mmCIF file of N, CA and C in Angstrom:
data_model
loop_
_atom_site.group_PDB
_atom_site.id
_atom_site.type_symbol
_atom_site.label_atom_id
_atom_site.label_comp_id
_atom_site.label_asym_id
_atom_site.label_seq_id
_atom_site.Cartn_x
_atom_site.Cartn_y
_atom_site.Cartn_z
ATOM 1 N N UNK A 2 99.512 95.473 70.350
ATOM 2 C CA UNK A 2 100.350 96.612 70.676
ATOM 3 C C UNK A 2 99.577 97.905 70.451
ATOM 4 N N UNK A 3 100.189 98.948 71.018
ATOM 5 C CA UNK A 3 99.674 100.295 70.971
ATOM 6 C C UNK A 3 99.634 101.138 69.652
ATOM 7 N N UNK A 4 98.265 101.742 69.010
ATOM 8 C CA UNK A 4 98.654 102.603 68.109
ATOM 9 C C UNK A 4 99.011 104.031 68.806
ATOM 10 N N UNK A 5 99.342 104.417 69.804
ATOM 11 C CA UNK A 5 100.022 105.159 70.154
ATOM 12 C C UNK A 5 101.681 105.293 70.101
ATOM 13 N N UNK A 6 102.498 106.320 69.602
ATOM 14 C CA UNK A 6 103.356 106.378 69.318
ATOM 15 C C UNK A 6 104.247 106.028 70.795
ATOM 16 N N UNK A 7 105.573 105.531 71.280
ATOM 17 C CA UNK A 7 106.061 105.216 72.304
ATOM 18 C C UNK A 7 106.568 106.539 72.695
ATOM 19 N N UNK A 8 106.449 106.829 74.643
ATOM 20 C CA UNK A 8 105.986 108.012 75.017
ATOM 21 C C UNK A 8 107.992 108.649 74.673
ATOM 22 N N UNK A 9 108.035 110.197 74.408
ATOM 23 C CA UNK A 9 109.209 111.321 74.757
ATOM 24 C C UNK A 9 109.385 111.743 75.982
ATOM 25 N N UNK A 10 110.446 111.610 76.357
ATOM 26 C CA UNK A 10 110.648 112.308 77.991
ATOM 27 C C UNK A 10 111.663 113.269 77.290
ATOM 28 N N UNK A 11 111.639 114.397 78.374
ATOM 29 C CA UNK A 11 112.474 115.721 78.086
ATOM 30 C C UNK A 11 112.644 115.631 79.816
ATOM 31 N N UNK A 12 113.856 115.386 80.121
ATOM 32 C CA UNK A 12 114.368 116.230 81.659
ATOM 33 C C UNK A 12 115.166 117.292 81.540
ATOM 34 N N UNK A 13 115.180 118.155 82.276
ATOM 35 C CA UNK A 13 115.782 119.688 82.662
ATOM 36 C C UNK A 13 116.245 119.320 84.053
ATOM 37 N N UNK A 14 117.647 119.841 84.503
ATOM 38 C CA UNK A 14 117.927 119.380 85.524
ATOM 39 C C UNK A 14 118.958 121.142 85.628
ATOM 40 N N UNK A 15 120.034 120.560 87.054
ATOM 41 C CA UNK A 15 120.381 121.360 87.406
ATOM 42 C C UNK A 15 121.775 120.901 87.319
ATOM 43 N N UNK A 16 122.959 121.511 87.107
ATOM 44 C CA UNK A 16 124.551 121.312 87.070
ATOM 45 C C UNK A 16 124.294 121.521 88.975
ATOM 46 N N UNK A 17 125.896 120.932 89.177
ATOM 47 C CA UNK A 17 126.051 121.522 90.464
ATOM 48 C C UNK A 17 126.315 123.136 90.818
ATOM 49 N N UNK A 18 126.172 123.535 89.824
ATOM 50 C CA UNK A 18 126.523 125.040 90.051
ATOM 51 C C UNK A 18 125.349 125.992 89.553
ATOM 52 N N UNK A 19 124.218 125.265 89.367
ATOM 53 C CA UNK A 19 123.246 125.831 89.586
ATOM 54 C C UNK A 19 122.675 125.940 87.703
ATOM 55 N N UNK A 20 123.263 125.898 87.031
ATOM 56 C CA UNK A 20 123.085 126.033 85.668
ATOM 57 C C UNK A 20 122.183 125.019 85.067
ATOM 58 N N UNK A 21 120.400 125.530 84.557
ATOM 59 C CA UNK A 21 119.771 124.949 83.931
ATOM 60 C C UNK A 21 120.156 124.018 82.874
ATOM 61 N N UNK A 22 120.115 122.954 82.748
ATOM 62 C CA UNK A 22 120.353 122.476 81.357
ATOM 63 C C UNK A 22 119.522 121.232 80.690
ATOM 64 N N UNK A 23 119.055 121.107 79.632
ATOM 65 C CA UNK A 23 118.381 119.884 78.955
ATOM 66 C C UNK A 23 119.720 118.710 79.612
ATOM 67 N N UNK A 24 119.165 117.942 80.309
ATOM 68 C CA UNK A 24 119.694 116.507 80.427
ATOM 69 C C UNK A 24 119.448 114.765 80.389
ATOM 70 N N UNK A 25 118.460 115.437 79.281
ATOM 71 C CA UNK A 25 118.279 113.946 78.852
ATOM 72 C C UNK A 25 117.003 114.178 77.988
ATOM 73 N N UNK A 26 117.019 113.250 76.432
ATOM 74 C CA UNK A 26 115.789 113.485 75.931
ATOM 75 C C UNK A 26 115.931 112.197 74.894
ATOM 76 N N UNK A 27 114.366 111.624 75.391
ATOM 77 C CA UNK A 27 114.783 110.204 74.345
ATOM 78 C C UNK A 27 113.189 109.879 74.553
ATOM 79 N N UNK A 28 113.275 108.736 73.720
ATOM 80 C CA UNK A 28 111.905 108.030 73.372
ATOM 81 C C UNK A 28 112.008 106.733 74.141
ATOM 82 N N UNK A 29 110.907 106.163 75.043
ATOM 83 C CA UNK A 29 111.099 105.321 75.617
ATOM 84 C C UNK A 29 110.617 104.028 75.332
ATOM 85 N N UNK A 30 110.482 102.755 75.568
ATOM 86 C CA UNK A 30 110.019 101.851 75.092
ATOM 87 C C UNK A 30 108.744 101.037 76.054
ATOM 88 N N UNK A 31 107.626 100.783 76.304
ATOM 89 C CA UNK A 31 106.517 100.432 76.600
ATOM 90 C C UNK A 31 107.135 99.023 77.149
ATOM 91 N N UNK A 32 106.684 98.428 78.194
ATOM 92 C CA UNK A 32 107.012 96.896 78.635
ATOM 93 C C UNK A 32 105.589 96.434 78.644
ATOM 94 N N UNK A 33 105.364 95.248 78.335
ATOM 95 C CA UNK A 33 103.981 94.922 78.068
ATOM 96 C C UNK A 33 104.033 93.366 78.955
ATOM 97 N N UNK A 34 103.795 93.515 80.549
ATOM 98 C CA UNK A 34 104.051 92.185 81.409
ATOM 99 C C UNK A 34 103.074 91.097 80.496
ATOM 100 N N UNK A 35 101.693 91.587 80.535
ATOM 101 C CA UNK A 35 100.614 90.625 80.325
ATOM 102 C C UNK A 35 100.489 90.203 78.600
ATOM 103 N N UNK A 36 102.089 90.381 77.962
ATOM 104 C CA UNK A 36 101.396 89.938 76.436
ATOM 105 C C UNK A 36 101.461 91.241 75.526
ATOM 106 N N UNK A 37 101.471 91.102 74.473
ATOM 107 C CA UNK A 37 101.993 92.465 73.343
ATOM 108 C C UNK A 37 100.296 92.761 73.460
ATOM 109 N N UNK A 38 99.045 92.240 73.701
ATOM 110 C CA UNK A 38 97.853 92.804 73.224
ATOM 111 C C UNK A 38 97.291 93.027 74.845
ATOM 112 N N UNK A 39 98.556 93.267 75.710
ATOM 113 C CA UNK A 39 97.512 93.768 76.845
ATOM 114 C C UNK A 39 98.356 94.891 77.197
ATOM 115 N N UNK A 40 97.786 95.815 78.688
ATOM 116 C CA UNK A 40 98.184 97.186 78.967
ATOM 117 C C UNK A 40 99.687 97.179 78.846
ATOM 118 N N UNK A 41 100.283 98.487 78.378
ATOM 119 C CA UNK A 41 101.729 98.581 78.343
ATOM 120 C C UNK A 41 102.128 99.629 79.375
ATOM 121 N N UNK A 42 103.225 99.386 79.852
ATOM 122 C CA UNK A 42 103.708 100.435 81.304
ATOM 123 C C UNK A 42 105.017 101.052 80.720
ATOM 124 N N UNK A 43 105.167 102.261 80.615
ATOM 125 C CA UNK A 43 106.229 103.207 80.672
ATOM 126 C C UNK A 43 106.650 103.892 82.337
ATOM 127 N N UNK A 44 107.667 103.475 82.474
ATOM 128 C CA UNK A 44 108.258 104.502 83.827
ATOM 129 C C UNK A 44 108.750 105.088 83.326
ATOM 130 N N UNK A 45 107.915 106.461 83.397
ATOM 131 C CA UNK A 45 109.049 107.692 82.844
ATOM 132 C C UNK A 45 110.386 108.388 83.746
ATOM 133 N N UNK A 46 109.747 108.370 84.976
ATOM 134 C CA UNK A 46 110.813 108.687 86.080
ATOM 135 C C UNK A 46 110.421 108.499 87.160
ATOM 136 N N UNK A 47 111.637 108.230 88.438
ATOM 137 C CA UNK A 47 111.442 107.877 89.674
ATOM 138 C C UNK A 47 112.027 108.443 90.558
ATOM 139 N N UNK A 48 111.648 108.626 91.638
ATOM 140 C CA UNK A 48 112.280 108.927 92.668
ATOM 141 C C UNK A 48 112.662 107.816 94.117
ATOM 142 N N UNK A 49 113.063 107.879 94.867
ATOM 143 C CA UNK A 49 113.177 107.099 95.991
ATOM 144 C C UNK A 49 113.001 107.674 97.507
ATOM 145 N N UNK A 50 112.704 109.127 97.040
ATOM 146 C CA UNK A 50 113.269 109.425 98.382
ATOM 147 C C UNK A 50 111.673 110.779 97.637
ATOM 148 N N UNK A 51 111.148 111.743 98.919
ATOM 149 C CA UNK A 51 110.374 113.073 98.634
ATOM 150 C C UNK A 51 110.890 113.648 100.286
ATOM 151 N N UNK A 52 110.965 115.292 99.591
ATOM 152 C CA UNK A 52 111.493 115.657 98.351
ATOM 153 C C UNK A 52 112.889 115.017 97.719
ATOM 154 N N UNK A 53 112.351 115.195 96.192
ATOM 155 C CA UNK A 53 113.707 114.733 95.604
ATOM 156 C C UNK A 53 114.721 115.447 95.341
ATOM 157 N N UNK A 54 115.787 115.090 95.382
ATOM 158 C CA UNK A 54 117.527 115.900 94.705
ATOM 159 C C UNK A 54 116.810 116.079 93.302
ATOM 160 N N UNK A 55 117.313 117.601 93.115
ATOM 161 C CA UNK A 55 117.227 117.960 91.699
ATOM 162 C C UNK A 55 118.828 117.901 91.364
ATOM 163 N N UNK A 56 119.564 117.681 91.720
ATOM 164 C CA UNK A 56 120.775 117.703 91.341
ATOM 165 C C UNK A 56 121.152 116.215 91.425
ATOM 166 N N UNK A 57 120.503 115.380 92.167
ATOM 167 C CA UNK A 57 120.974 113.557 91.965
ATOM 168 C C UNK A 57 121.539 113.088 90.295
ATOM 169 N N UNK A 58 122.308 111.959 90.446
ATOM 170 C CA UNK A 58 122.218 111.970 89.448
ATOM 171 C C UNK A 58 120.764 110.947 88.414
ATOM 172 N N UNK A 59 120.389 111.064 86.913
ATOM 173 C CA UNK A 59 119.174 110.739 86.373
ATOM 174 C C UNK A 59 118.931 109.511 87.158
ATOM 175 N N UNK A 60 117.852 108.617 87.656
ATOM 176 C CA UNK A 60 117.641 107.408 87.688
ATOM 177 C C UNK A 60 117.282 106.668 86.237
ATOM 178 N N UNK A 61 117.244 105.506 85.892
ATOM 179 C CA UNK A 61 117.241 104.467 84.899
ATOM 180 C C UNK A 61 115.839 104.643 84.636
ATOM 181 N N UNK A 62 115.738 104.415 83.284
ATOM 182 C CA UNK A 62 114.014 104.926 83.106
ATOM 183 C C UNK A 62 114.019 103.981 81.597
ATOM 184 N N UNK A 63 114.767 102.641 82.551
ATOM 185 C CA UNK A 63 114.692 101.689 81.576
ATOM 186 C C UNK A 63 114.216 100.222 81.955
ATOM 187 N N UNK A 64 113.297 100.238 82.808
ATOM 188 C CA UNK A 64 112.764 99.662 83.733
ATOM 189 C C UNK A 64 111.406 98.566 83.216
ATOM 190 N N UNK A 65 111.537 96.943 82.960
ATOM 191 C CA UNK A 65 110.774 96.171 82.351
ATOM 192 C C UNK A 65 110.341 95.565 83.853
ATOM 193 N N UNK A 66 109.225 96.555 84.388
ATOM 194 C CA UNK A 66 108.358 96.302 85.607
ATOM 195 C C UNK A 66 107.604 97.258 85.417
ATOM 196 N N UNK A 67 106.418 96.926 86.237
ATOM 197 C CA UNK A 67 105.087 97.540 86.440
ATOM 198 C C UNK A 67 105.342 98.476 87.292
ATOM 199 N N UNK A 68 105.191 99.899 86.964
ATOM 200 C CA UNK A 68 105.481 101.363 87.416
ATOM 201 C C UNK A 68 105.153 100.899 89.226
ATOM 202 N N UNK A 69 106.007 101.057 89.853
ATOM 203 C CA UNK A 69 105.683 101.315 91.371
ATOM 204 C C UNK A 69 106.282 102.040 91.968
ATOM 205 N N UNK A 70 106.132 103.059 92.991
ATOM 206 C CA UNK A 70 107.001 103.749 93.887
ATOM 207 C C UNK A 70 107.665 102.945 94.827
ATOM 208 N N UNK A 71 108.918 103.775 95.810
ATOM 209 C CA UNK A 71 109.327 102.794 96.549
ATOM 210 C C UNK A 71 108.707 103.387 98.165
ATOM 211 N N UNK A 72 108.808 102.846 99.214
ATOM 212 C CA UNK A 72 107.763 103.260 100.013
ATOM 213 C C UNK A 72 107.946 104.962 100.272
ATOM 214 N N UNK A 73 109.300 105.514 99.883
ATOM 215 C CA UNK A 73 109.157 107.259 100.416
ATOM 216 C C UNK A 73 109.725 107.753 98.980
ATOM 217 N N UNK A 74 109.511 106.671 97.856
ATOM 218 C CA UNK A 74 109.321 107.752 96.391
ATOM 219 C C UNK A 74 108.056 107.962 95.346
ATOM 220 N N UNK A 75 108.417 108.594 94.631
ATOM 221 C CA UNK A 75 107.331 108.773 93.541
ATOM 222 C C UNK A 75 107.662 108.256 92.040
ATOM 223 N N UNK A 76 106.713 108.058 91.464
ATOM 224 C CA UNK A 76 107.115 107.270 90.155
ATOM 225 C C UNK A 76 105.846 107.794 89.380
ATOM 226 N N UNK A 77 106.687 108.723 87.847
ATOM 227 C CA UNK A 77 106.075 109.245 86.679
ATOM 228 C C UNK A 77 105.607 107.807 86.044
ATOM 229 N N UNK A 78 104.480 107.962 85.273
ATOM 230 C CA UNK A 78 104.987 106.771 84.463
ATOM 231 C C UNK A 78 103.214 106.576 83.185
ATOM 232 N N UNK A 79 103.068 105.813 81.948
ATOM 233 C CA UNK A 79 102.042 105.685 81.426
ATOM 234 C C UNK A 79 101.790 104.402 81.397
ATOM 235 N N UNK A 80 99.823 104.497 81.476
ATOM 236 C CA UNK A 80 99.288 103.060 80.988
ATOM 237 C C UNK A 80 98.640 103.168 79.777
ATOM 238 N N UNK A 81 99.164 102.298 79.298
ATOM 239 C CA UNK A 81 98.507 102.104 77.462
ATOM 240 C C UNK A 81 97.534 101.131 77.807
ATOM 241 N N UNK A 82 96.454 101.340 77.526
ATOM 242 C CA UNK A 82 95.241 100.424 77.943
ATOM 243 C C UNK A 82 94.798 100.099 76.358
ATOM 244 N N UNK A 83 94.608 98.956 76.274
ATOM 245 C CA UNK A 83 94.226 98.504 74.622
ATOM 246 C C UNK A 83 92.344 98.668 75.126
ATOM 247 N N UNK A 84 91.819 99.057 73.770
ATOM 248 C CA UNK A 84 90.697 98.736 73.404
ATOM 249 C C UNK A 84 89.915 97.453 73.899
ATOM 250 N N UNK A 85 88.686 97.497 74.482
ATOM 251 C CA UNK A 85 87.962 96.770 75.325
ATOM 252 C C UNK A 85 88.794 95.598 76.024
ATOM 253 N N UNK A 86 88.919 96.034 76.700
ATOM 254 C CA UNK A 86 90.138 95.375 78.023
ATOM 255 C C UNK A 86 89.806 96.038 79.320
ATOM 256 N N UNK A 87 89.700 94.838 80.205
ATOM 257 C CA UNK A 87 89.061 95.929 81.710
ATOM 258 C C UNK A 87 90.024 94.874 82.477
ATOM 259 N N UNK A 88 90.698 95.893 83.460
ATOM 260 C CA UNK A 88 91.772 95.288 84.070
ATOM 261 C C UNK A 88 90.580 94.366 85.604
ATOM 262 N N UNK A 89 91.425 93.227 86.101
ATOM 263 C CA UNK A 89 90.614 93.083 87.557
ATOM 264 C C UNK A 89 90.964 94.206 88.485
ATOM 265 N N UNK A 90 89.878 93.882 89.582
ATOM 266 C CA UNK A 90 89.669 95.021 90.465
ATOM 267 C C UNK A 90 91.138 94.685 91.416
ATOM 268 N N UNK A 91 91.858 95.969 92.055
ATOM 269 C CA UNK A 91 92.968 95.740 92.631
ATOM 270 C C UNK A 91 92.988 97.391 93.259
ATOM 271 N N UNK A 92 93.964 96.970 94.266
ATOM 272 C CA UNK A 92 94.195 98.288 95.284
ATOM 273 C C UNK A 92 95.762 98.555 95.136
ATOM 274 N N UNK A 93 95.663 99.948 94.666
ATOM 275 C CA UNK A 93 96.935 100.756 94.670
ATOM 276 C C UNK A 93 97.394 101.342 96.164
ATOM 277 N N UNK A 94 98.375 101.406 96.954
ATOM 278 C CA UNK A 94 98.656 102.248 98.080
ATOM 279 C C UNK A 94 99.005 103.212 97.954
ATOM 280 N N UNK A 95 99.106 104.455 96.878
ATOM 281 C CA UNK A 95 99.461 105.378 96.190
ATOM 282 C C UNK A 95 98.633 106.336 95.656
ATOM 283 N N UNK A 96 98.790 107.617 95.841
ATOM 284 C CA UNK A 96 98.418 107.990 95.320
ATOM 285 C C UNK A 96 98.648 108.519 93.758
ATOM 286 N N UNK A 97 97.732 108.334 92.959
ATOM 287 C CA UNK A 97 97.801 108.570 91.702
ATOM 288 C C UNK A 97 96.665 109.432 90.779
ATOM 289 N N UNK A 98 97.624 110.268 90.346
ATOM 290 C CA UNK A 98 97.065 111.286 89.670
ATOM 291 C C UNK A 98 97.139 110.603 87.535
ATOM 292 N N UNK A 99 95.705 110.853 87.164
ATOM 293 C CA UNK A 99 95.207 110.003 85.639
ATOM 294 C C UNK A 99 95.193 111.361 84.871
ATOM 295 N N UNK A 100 95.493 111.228 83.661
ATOM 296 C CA UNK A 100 95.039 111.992 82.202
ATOM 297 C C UNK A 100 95.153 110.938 81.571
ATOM 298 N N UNK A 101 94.009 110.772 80.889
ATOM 299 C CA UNK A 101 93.728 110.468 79.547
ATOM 300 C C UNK A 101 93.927 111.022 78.457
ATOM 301 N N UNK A 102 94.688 110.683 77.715
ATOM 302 C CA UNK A 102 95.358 111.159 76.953
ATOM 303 C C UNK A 102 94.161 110.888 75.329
ATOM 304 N N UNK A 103 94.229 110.186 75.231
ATOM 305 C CA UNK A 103 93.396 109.745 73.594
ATOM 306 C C UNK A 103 91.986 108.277 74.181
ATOM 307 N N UNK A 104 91.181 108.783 73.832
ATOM 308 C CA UNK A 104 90.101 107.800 73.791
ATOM 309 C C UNK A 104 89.067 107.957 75.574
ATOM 310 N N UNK A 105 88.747 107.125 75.983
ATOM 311 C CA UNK A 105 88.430 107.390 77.797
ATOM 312 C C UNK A 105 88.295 106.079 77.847
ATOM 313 N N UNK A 106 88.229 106.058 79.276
ATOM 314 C CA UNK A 106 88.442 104.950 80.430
ATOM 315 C C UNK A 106 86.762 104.740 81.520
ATOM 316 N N UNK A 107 86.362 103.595 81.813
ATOM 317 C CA UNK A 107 85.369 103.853 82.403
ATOM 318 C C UNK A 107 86.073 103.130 84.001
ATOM 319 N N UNK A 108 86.054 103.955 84.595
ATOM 320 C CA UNK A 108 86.517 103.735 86.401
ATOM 321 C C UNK A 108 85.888 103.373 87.369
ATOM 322 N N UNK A 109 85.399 101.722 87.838
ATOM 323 C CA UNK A 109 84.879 101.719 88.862
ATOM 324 C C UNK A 109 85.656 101.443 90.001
ATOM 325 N N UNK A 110 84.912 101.255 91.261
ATOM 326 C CA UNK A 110 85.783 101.369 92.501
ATOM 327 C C UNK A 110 84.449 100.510 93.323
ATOM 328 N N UNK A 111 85.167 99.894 94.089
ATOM 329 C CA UNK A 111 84.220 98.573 95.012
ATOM 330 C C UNK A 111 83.238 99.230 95.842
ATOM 331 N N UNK A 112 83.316 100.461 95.725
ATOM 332 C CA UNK A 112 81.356 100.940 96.415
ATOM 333 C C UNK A 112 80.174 100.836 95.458
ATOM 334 N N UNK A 113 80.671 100.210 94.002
ATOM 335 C CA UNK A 113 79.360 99.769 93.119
ATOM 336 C C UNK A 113 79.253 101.007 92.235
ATOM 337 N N UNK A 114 79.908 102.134 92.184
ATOM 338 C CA UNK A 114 80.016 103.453 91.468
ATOM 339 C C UNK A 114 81.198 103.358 90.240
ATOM 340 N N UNK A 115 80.712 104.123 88.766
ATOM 341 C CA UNK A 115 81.511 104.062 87.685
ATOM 342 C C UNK A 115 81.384 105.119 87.399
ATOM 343 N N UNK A 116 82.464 105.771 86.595
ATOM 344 C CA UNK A 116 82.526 107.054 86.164
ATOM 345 C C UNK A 116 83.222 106.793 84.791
ATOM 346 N N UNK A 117 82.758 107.222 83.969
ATOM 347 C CA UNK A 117 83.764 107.332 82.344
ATOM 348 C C UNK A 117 84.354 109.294 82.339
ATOM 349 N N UNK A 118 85.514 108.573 82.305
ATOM 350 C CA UNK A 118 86.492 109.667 81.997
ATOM 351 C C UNK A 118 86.971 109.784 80.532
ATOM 352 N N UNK A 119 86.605 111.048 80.090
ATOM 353 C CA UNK A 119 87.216 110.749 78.572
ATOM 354 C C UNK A 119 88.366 111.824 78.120
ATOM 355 N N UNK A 120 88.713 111.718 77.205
ATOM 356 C CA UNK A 120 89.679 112.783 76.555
ATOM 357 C C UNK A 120 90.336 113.786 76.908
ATOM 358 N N UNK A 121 91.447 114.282 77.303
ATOM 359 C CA UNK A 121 91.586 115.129 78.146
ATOM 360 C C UNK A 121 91.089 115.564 79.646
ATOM 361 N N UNK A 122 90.397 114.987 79.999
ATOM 362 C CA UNK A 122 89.900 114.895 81.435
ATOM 363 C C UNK A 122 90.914 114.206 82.605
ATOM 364 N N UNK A 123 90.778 114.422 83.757
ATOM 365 C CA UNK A 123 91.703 113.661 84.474
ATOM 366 C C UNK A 123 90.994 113.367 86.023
ATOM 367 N N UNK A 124 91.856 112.334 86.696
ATOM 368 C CA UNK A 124 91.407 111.903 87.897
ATOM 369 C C UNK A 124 92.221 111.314 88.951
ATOM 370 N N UNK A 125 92.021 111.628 89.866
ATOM 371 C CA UNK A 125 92.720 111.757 91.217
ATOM 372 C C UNK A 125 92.552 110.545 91.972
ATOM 373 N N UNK A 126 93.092 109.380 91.861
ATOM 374 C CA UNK A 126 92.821 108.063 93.079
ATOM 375 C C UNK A 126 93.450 108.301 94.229
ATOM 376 N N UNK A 127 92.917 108.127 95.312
ATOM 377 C CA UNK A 127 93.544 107.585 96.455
ATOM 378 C C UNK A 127 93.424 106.334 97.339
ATOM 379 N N UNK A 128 94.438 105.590 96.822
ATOM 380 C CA UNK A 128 94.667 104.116 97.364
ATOM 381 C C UNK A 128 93.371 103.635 97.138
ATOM 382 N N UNK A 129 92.471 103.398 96.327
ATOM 383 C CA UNK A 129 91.153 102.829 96.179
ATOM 384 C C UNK A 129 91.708 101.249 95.614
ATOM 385 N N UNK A 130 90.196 100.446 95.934
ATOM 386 C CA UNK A 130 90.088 99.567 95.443
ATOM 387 C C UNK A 130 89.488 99.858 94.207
ATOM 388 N N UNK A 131 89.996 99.522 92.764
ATOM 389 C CA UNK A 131 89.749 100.078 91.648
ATOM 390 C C UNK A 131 89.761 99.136 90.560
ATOM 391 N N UNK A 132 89.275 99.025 88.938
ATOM 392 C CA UNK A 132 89.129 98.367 87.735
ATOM 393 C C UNK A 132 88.694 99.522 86.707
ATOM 394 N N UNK A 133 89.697 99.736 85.809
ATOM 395 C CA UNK A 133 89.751 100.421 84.785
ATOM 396 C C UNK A 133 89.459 99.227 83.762
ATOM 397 N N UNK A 134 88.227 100.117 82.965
ATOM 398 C CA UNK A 134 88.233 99.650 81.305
ATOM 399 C C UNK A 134 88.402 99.993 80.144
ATOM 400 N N UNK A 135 88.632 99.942 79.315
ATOM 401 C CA UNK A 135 88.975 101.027 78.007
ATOM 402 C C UNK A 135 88.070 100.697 77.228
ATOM 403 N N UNK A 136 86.910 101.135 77.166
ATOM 404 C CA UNK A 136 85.158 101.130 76.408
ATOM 405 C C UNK A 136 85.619 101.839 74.798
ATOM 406 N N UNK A 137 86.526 102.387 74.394
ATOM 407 C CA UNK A 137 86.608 102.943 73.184
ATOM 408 C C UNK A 137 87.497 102.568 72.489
ATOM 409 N N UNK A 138 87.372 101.998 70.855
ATOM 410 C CA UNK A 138 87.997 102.029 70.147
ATOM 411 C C UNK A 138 88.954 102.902 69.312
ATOM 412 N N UNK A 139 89.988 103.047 69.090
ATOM 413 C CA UNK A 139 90.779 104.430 68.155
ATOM 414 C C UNK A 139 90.996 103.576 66.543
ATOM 415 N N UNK A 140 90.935 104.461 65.712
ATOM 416 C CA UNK A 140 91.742 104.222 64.799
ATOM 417 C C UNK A 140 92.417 105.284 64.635
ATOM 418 N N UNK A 141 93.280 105.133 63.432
ATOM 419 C CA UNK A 141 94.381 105.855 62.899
ATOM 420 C C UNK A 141 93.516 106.577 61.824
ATOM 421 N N UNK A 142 93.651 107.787 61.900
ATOM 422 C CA UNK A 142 93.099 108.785 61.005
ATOM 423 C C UNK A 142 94.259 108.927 59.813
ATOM 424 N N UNK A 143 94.004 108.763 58.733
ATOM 425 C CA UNK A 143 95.201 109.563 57.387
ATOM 426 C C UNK A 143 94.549 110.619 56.647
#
């Protein structure tokens, strides 16, 4: 499992009458398909449709599946990648936008090219054929 804490969502939405308001704020729980010691997937939020209703009501963001959009939505969501673990190579149809949040990732893609992304850095896929690895260890600092 992750020494990362399980991710906070904060949504801000809209009343029907136009009035800003906090509508929803909670801690979510990680689904882990491949096993408690492999990558964990958070869907933080989804859409079905672009552009989306800001006034719809929340979608379920309680979801024990592997983050996917539906063919005309978008889907927020995190990968907890454990320590030396390199996923197989596979093609997303999506585009997806990466931050690395704690530690880096080394990114190859089937033209034979790798890039390590680390710490705060981020990266832009489009529909590539792709294999992420997580080359770095974390510990817990006290």
């Amino acid at each position: 499992m992750s020494n990362l804490p399980p991710p906070r969502l904060v949504i801000a939405s809209n009343t029907s009458t136009g009035t800003s308001i906090i509508s929803s704020s909670s801690t979510l729980t990680p689904f882990y398909p491949f096993g408690p010691n492999a990558t964990g997937f958070t869907t933080l939020f989804s859409t079905t449709s672009f552009p989306a209703s800001n006034t719809a009501p929340l979608p379920s963001s309680t979801t024990e599946s592997i983050p996917r959009p539906g063919d005309k939505g978008t889907v927020f969501c995190t990968s907890d990648i454990p320590p030396f673990t390199t996923s197989a190579f596979h093609r997303t149809r999506t585009l997806d936008y990466m931050v690395v949040l704690k530690g880096e990732i080394v990114l190859r893609v089937n033209g034979g090219v790798e890039v390590t992304v680390g710490e705060g850095e981020m990266c832009v896929q489009r529909g590539t054929i792709h294999s992420i690895s997580q080359t770095l260890y974390l510990l817990s600092q006290s």
